[in-house]
PDB file of C-alpha atoms and ligand atoms in Angstrom:
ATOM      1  CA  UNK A   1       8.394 -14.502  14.095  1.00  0.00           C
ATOM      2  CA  UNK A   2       5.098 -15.660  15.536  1.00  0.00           C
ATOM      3  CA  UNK A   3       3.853 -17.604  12.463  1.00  0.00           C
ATOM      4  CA  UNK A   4       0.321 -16.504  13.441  1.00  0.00           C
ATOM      5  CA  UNK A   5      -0.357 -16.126   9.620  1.00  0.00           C
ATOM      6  CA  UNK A   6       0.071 -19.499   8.936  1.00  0.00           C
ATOM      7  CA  UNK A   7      -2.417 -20.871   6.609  1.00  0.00           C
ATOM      8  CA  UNK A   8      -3.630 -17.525   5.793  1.00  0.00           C
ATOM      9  CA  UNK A   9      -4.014 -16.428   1.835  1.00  0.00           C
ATOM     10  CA  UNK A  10      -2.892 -12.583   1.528  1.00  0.00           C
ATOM     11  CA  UNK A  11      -2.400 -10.430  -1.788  1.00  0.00           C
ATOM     12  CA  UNK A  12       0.106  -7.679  -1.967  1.00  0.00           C
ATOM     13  CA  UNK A  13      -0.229  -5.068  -4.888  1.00  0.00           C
ATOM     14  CA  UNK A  14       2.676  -3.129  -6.429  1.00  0.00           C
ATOM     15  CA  UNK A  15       5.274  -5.603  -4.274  1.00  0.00           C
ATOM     16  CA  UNK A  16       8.005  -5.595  -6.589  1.00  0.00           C
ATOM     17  CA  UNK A  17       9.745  -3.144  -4.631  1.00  0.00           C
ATOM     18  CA  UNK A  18       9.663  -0.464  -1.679  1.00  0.00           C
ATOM     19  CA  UNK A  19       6.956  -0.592   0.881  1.00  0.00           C
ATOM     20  CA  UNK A  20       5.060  -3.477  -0.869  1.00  0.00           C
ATOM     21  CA  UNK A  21       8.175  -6.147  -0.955  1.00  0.00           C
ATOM     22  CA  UNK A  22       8.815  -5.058   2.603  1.00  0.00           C
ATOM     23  CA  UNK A  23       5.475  -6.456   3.398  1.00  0.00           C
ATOM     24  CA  UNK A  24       5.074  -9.414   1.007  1.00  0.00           C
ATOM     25  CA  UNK A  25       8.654 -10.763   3.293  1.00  0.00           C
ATOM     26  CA  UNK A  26       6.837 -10.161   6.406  1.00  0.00           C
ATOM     27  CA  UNK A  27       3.621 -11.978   5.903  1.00  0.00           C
ATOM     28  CA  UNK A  28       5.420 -14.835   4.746  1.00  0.00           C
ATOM     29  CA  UNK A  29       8.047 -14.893   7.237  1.00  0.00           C
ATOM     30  CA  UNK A  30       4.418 -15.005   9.455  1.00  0.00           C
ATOM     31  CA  UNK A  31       3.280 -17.981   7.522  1.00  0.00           C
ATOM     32  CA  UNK A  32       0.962 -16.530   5.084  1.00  0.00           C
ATOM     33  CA  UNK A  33       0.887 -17.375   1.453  1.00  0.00           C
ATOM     34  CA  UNK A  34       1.468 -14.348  -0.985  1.00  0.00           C
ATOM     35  CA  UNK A  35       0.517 -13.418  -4.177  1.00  0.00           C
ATOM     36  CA  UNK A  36       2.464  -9.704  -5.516  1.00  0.00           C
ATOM     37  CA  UNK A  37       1.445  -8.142  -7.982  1.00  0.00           C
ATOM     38  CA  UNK A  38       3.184  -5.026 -10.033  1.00  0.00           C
ATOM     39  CA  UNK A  39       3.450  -4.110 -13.866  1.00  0.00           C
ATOM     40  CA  UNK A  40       7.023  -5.954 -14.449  1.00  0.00           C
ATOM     41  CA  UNK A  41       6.980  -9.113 -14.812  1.00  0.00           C
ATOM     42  CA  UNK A  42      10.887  -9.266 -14.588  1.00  0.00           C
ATOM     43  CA  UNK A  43      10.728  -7.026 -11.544  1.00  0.00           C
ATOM     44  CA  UNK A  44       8.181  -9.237  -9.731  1.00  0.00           C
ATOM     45  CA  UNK A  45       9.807 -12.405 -10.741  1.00  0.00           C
ATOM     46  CA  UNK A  46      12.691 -11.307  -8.945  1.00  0.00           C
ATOM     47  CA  UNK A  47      11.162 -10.815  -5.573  1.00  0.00           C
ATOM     48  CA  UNK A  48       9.112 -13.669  -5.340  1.00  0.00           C
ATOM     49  CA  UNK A  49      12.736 -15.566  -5.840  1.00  0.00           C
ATOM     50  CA  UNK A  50      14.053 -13.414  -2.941  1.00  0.00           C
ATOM     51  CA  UNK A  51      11.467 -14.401  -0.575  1.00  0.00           C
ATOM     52  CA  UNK A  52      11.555 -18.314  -1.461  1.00  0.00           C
ATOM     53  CA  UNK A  53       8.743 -19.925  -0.746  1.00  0.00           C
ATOM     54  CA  UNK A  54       5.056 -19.362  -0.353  1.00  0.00           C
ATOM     55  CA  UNK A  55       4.645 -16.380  -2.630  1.00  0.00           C
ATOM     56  CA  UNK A  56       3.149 -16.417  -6.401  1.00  0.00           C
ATOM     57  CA  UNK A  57       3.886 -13.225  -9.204  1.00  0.00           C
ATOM     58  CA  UNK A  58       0.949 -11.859 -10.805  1.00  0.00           C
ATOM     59  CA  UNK A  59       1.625  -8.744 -13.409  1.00  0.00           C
ATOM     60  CA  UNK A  60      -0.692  -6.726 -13.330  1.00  0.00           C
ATOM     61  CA  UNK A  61      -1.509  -2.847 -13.628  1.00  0.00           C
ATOM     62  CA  UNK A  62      -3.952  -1.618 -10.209  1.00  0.00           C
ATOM     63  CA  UNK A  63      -5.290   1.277 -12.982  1.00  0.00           C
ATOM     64  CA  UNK A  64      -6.797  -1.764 -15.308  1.00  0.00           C
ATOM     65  CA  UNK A  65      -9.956  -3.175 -14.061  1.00  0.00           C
ATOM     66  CA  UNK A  66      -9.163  -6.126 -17.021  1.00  0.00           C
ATOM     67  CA  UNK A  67      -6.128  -6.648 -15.019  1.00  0.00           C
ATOM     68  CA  UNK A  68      -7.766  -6.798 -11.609  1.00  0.00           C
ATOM     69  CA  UNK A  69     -10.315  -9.324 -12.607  1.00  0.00           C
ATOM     70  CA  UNK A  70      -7.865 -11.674 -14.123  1.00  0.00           C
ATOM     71  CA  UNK A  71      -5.867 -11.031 -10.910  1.00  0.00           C
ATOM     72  CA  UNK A  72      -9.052 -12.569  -8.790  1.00  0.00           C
ATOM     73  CA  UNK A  73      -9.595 -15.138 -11.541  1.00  0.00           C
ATOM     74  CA  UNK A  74      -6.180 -16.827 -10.587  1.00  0.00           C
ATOM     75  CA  UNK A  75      -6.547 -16.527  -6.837  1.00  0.00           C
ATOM     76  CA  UNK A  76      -9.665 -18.089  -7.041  1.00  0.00           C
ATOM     77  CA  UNK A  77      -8.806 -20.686  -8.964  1.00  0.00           C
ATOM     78  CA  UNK A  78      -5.356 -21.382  -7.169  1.00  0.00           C
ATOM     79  CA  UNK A  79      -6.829 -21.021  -3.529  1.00  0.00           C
ATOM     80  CA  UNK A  80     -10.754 -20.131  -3.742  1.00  0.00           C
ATOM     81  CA  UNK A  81     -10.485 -17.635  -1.382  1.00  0.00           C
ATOM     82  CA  UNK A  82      -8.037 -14.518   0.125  1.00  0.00           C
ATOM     83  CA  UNK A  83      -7.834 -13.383   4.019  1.00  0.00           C
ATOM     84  CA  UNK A  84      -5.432 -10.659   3.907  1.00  0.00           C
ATOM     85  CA  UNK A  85      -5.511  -8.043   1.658  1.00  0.00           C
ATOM     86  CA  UNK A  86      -2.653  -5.044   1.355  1.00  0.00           C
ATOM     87  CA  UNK A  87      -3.679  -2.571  -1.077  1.00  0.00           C
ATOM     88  CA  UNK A  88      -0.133  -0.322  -1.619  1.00  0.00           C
ATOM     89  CA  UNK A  89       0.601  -0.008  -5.029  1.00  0.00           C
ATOM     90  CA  UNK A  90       0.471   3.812  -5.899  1.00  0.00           C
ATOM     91  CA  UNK A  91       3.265   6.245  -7.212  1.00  0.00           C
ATOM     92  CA  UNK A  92       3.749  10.426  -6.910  1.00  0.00           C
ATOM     93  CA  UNK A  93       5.058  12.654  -9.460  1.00  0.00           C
ATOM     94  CA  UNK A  94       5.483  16.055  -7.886  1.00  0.00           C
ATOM     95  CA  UNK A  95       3.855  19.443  -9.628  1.00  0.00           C
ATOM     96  CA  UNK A  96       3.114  22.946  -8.691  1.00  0.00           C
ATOM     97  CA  UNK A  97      -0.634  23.127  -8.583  1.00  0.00           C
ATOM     98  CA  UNK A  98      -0.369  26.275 -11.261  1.00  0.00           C
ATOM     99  CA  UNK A  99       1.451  23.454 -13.562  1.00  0.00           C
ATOM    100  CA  UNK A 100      -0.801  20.441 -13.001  1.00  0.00           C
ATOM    101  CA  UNK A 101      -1.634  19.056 -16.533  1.00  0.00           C
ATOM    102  CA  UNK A 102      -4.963  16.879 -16.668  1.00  0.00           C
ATOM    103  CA  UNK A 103      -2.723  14.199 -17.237  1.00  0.00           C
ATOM    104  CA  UNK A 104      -1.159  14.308 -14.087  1.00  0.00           C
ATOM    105  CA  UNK A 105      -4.262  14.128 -12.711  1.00  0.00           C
ATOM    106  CA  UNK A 106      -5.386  11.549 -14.160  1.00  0.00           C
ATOM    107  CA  UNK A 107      -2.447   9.413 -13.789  1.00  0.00           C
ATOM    108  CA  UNK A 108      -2.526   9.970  -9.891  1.00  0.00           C
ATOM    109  CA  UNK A 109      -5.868   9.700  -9.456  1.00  0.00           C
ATOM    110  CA  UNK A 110      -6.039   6.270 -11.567  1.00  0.00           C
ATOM    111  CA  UNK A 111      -3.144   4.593  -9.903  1.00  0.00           C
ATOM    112  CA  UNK A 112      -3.811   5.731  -6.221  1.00  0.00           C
ATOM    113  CA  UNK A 113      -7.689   6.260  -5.387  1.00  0.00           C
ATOM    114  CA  UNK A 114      -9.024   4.054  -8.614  1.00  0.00           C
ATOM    115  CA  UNK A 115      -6.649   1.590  -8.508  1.00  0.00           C
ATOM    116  CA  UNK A 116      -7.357   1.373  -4.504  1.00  0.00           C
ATOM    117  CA  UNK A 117     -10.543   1.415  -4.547  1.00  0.00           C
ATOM    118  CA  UNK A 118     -10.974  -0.956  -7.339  1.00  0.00           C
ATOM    119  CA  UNK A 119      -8.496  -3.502  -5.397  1.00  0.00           C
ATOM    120  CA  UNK A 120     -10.648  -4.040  -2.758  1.00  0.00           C
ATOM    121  CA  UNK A 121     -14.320  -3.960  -4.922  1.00  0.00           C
ATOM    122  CA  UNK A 122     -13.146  -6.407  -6.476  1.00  0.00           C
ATOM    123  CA  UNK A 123     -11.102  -8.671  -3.973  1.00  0.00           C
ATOM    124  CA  UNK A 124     -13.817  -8.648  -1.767  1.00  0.00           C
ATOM    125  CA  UNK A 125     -16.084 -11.546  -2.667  1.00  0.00           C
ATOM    126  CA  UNK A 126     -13.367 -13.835  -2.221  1.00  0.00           C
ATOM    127  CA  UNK A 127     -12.534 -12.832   1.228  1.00  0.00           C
ATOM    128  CA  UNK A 128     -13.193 -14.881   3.830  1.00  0.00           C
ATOM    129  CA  UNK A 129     -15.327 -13.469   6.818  1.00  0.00           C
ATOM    130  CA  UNK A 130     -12.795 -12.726   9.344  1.00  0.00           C
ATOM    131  CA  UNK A 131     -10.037 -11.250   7.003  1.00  0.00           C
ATOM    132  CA  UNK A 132      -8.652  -7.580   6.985  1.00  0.00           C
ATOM    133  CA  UNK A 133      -7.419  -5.721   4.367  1.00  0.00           C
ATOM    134  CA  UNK A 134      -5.256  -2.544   4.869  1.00  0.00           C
ATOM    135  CA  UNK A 135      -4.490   0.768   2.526  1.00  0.00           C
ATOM    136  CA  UNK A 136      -1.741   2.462   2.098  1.00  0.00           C
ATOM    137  CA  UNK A 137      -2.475   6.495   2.735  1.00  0.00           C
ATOM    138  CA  UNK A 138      -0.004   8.882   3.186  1.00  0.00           C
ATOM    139  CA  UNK A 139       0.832  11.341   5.839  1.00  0.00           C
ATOM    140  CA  UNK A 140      -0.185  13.556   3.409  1.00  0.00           C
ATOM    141  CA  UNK A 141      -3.274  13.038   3.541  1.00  0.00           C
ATOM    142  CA  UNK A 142      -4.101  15.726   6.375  1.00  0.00           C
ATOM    143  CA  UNK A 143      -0.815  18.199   4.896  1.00  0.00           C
ATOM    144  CA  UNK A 144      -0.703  20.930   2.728  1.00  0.00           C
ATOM    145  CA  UNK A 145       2.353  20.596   0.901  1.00  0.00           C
ATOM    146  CA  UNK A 146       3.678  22.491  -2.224  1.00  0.00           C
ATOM    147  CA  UNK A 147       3.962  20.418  -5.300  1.00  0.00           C
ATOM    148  CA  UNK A 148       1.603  17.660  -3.983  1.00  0.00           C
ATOM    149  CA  UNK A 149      -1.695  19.028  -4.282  1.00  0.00           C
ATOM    150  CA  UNK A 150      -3.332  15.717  -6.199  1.00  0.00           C
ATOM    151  CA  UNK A 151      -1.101  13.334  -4.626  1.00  0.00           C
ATOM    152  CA  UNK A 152      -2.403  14.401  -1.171  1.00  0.00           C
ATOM    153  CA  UNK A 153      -6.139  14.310  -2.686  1.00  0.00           C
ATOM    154  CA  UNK A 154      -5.688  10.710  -3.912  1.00  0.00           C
ATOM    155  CA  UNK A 155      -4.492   9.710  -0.285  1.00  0.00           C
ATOM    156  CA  UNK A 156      -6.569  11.989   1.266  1.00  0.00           C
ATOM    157  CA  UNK A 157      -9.333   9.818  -0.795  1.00  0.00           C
ATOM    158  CA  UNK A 158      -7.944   6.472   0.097  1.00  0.00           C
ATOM    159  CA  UNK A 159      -8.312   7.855   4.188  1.00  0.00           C
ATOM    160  CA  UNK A 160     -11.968   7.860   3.445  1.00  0.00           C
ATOM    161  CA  UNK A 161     -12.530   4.839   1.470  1.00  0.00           C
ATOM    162  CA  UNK A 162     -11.427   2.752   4.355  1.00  0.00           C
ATOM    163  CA  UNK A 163     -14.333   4.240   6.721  1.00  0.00           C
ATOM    164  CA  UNK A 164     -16.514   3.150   4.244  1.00  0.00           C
ATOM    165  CA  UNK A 165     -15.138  -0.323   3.440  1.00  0.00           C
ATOM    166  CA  UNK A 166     -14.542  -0.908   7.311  1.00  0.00           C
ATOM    167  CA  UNK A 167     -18.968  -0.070   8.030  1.00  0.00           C
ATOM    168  CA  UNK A 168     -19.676  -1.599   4.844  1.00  0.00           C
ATOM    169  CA  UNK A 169     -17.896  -5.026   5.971  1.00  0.00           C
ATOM    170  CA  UNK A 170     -18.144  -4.802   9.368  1.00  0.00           C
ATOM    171  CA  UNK A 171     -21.161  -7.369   9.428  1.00  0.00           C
ATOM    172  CA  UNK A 172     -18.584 -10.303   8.013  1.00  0.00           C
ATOM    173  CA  UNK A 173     -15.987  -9.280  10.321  1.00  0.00           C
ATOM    174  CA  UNK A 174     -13.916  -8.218   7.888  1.00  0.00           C
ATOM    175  CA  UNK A 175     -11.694  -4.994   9.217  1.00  0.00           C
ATOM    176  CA  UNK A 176     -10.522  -2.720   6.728  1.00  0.00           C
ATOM    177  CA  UNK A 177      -7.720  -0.075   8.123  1.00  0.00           C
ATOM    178  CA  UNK A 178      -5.102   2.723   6.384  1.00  0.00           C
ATOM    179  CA  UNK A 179      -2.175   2.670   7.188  1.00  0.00           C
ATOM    180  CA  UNK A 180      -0.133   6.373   6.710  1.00  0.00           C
ATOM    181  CA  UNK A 181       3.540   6.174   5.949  1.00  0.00           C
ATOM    182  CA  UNK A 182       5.810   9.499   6.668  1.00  0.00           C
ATOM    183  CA  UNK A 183       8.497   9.900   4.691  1.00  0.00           C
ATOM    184  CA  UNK A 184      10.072   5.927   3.810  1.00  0.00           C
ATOM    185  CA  UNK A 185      13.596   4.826   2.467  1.00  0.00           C
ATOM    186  CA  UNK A 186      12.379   3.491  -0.669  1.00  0.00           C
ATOM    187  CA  UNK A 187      12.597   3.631  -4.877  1.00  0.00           C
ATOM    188  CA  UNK A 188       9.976   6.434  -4.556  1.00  0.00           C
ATOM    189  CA  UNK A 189      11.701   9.116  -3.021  1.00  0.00           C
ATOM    190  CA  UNK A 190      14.137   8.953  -6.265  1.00  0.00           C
ATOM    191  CA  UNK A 191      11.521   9.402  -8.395  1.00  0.00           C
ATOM    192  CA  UNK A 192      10.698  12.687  -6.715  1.00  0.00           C
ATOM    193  CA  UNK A 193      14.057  14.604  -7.960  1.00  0.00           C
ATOM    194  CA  UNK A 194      15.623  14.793 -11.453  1.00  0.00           C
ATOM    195  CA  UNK A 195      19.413  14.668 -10.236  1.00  0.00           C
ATOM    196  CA  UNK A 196      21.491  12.605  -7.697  1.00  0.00           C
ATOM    197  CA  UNK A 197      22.050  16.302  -5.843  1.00  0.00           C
ATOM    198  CA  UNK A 198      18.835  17.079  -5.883  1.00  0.00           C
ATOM    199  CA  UNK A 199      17.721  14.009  -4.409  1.00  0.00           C
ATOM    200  CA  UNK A 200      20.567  14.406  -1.578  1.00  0.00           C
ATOM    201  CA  UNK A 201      19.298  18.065  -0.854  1.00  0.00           C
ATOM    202  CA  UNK A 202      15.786  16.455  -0.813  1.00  0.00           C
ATOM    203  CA  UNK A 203      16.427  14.059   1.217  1.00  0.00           C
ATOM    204  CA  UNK A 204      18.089  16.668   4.305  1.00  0.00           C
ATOM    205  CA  UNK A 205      15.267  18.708   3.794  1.00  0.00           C
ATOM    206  CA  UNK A 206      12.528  16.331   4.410  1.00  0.00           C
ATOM    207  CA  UNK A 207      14.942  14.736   7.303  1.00  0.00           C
ATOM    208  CA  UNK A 208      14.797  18.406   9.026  1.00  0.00           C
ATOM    209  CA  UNK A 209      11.782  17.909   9.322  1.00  0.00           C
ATOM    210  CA  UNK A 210      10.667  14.533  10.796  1.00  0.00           C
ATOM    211  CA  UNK A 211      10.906  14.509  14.372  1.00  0.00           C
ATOM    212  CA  UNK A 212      12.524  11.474  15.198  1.00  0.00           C
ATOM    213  CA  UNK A 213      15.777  13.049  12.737  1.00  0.00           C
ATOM    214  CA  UNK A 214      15.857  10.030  10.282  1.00  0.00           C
ATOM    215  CA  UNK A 215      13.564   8.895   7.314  1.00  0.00           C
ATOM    216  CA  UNK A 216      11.891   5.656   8.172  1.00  0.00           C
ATOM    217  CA  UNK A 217      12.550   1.807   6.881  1.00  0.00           C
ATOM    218  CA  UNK A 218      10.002   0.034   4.605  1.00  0.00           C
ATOM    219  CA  UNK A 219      10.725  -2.836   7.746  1.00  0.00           C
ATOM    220  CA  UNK A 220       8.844  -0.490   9.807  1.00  0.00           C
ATOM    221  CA  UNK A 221       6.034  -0.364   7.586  1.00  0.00           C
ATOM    222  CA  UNK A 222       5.678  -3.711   7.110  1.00  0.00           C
ATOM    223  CA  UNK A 223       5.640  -3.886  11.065  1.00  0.00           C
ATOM    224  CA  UNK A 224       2.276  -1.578  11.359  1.00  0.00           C
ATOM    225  CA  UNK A 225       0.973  -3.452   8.032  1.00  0.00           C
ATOM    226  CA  UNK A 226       1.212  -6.972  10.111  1.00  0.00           C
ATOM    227  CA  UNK A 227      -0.112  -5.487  13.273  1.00  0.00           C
ATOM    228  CA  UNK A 228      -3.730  -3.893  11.477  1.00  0.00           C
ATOM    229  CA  UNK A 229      -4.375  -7.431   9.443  1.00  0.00           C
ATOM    230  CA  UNK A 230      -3.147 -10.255  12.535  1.00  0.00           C
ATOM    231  CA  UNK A 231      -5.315 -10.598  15.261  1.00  0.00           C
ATOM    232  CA  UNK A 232      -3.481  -8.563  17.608  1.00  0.00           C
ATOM    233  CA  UNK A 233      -5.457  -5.822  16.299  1.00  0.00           C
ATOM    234  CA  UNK A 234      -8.554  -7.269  16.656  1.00  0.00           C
ATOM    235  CA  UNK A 235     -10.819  -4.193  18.266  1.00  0.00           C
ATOM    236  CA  UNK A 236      -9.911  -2.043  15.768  1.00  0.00           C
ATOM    237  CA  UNK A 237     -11.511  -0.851  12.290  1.00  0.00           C
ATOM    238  CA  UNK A 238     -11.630   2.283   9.967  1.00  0.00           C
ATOM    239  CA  UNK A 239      -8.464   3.661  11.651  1.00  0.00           C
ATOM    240  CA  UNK A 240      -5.521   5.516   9.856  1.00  0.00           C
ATOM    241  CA  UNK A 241      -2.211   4.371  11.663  1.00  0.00           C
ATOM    242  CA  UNK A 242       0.674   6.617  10.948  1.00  0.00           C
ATOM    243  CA  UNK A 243       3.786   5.662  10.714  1.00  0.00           C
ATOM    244  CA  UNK A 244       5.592   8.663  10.389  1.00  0.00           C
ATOM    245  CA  UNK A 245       8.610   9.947  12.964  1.00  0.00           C
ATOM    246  CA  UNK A 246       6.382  12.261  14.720  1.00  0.00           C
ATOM    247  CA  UNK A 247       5.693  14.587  11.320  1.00  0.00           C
ATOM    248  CA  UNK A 248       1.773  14.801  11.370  1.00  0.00           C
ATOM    249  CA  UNK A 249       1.335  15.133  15.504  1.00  0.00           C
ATOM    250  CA  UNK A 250       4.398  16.836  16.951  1.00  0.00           C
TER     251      UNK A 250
HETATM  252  P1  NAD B   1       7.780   2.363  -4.659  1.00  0.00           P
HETATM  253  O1  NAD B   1       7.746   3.250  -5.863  1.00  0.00           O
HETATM  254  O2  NAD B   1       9.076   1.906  -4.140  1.00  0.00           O
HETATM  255  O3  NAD B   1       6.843   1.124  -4.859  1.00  0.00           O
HETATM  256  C1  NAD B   1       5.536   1.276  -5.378  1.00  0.00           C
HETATM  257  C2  NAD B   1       5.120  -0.019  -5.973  1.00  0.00           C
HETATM  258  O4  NAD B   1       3.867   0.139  -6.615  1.00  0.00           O
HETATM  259  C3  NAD B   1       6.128  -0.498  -7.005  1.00  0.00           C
HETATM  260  O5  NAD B   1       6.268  -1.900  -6.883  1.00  0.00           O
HETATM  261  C4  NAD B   1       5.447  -0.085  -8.308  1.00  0.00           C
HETATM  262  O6  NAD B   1       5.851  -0.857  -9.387  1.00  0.00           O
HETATM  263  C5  NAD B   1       4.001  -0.324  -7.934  1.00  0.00           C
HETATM  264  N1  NAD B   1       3.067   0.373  -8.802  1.00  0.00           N
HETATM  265  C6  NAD B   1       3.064   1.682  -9.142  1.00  0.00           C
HETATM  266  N2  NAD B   1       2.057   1.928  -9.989  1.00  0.00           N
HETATM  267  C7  NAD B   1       1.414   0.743 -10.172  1.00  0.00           C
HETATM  268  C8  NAD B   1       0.317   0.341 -10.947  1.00  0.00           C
HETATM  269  N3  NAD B   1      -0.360   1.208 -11.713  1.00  0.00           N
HETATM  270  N4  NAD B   1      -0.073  -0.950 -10.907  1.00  0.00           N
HETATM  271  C9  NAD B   1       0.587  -1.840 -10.136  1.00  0.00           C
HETATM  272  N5  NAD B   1       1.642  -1.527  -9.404  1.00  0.00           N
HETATM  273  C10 NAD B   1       2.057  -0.238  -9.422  1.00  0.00           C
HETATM  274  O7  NAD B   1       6.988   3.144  -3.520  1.00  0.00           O
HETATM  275  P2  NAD B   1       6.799   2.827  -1.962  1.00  0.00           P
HETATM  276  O8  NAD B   1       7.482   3.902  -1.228  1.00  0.00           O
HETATM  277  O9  NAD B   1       7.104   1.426  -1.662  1.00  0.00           O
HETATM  278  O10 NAD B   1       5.235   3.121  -1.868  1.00  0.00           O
HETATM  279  C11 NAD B   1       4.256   2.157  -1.551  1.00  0.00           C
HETATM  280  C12 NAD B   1       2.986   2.864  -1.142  1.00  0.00           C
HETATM  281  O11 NAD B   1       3.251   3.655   0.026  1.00  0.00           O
HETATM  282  C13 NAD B   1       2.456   3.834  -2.206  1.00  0.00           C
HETATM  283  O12 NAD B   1       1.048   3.772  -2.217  1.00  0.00           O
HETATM  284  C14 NAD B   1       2.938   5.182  -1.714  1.00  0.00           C
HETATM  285  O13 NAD B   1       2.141   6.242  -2.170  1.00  0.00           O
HETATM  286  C15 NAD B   1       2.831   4.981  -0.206  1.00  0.00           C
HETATM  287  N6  NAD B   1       3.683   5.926   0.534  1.00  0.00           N
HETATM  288  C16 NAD B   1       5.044   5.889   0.428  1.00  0.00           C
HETATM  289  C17 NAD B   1       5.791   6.810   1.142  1.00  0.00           C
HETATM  290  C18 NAD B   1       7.295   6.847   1.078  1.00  0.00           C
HETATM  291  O14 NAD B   1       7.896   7.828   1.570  1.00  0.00           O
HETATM  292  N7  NAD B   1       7.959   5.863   0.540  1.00  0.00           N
HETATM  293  C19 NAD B   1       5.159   7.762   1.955  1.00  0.00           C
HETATM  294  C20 NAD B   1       3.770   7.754   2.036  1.00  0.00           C
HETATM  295  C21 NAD B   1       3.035   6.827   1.318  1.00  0.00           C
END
């Protein structure tokens, strides 16, 4: 590793697990400090052990503005200021658009494009010129796909909040990029199928049809993550990188 992230302060949300731990390890294996934060306490406790050193737990629900506040109030008291921000938490439940409850709705739209939103409002005055933040999207976000009509919509949203952040911050340097996973080896895809053979015939189905033949690692996530908020990506702002196996362009 480079350790070009030394010194840097960076906050992870919904890190526990998945996507999110994936990219807490690699900012600190770049020398950044990390603060995760997720609902379980237990859960988050158990990754910051994992990755060591340089990483803090924060519970915390991304839906709760209360939570997000007292969130900032212990960064800023702790460090007085934050130059990366990742902004991943967000979950899927799967519904038929003829069967979407308001509920559902809500609950997607709270976690994913609220909560997102809402991350970097209020993270923002305690970044540092200079710092980037990055939000997770979906592939999904330009599909039509049965069953995730308001998923896509909430990641569809989060695609256009981060034009607005990047040419609403661009005058303190701050970049602000999305970052589009394809289909990624983590807790969520379970959560997408009631039984163990459903989740196997899930699985082939969405494997037949990613390009590349083979659903992609949270590692490689992680990788575009530290590429959009280190320096190596510099010239660029407002841009949705996908990370995806080929699914959305071939
Ligand atoms: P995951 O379920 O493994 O992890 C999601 C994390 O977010 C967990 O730590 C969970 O506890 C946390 N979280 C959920 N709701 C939260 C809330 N209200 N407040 C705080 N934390 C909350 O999922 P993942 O695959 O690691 O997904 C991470 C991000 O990547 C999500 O935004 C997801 O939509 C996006 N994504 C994932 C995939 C994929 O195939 N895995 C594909 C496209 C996009």
């Amino acid at each position: 590793m480079s350790h070009d992230l030394e010194g840097k302060i960076a906050l992870v949300t919904g890190a526990s697990a998945g996507i999110g731990l994936a990219v807490a390890q690699r900012l600190v294996d770049e020398g950044a400090f990390v603060y995760l934060t997720g609902r379980s306490a237990d859960a988050l406790d158990a990754a910051v052990a994992g990755l060591g050193r340089n990483a803090r737990a924060v519970t915390g629900d991304v839906a709760d503005l209360g939570d997000l506040d007292r969130l900032v109030d212990v960064i800023r008291a702790e460090h007085g200021r934050l130059d990366i921000v990742v902004a991943n938490a967000g979950t899927v439940d799967v519904v038929d658009g003829v069967d979407v409850t308001p509920e559902h709705f809500d609950l997607l739209f709270d976690t994913n494009a609220r909560g997102t939103y809402f991350t970097v409002q209020k993270t923002v005055p305690l970044m540092s010129d200079g710092g980037a933040i990055v939000l997770l999207s979906s592939g999904m976000n330009v599909k039509g796909f049965p069953g995730y009509g308001v998923y896509a919509a909430t990641k569809a949203a989060i695609r256009s909040f981060g034009r607005t952040w990047a040419a609403e911050l661009i005058g303190r340097g701050i970049r602000v990029n999305v970052l589009s996973p394809g289909v990624i080896d983590t807790p969520i895809l379970a959560k997408q199928f009631t039984t163990d053979d459903e989740l196997r015939a899930g699985t082939d189905g969405f494997t037949s049809m990613i390009p590349v033949g083979r659903l992609g690692r949270p590692e490689e996530i992680a990788n575009g993550v530290y590429y959009l908020v280190s320096d190596q990506s510099s010239y660029t702002t407002g841009f949705d990188l996908v990370v995806d196996g080929g699914v959305v362009e071939l």
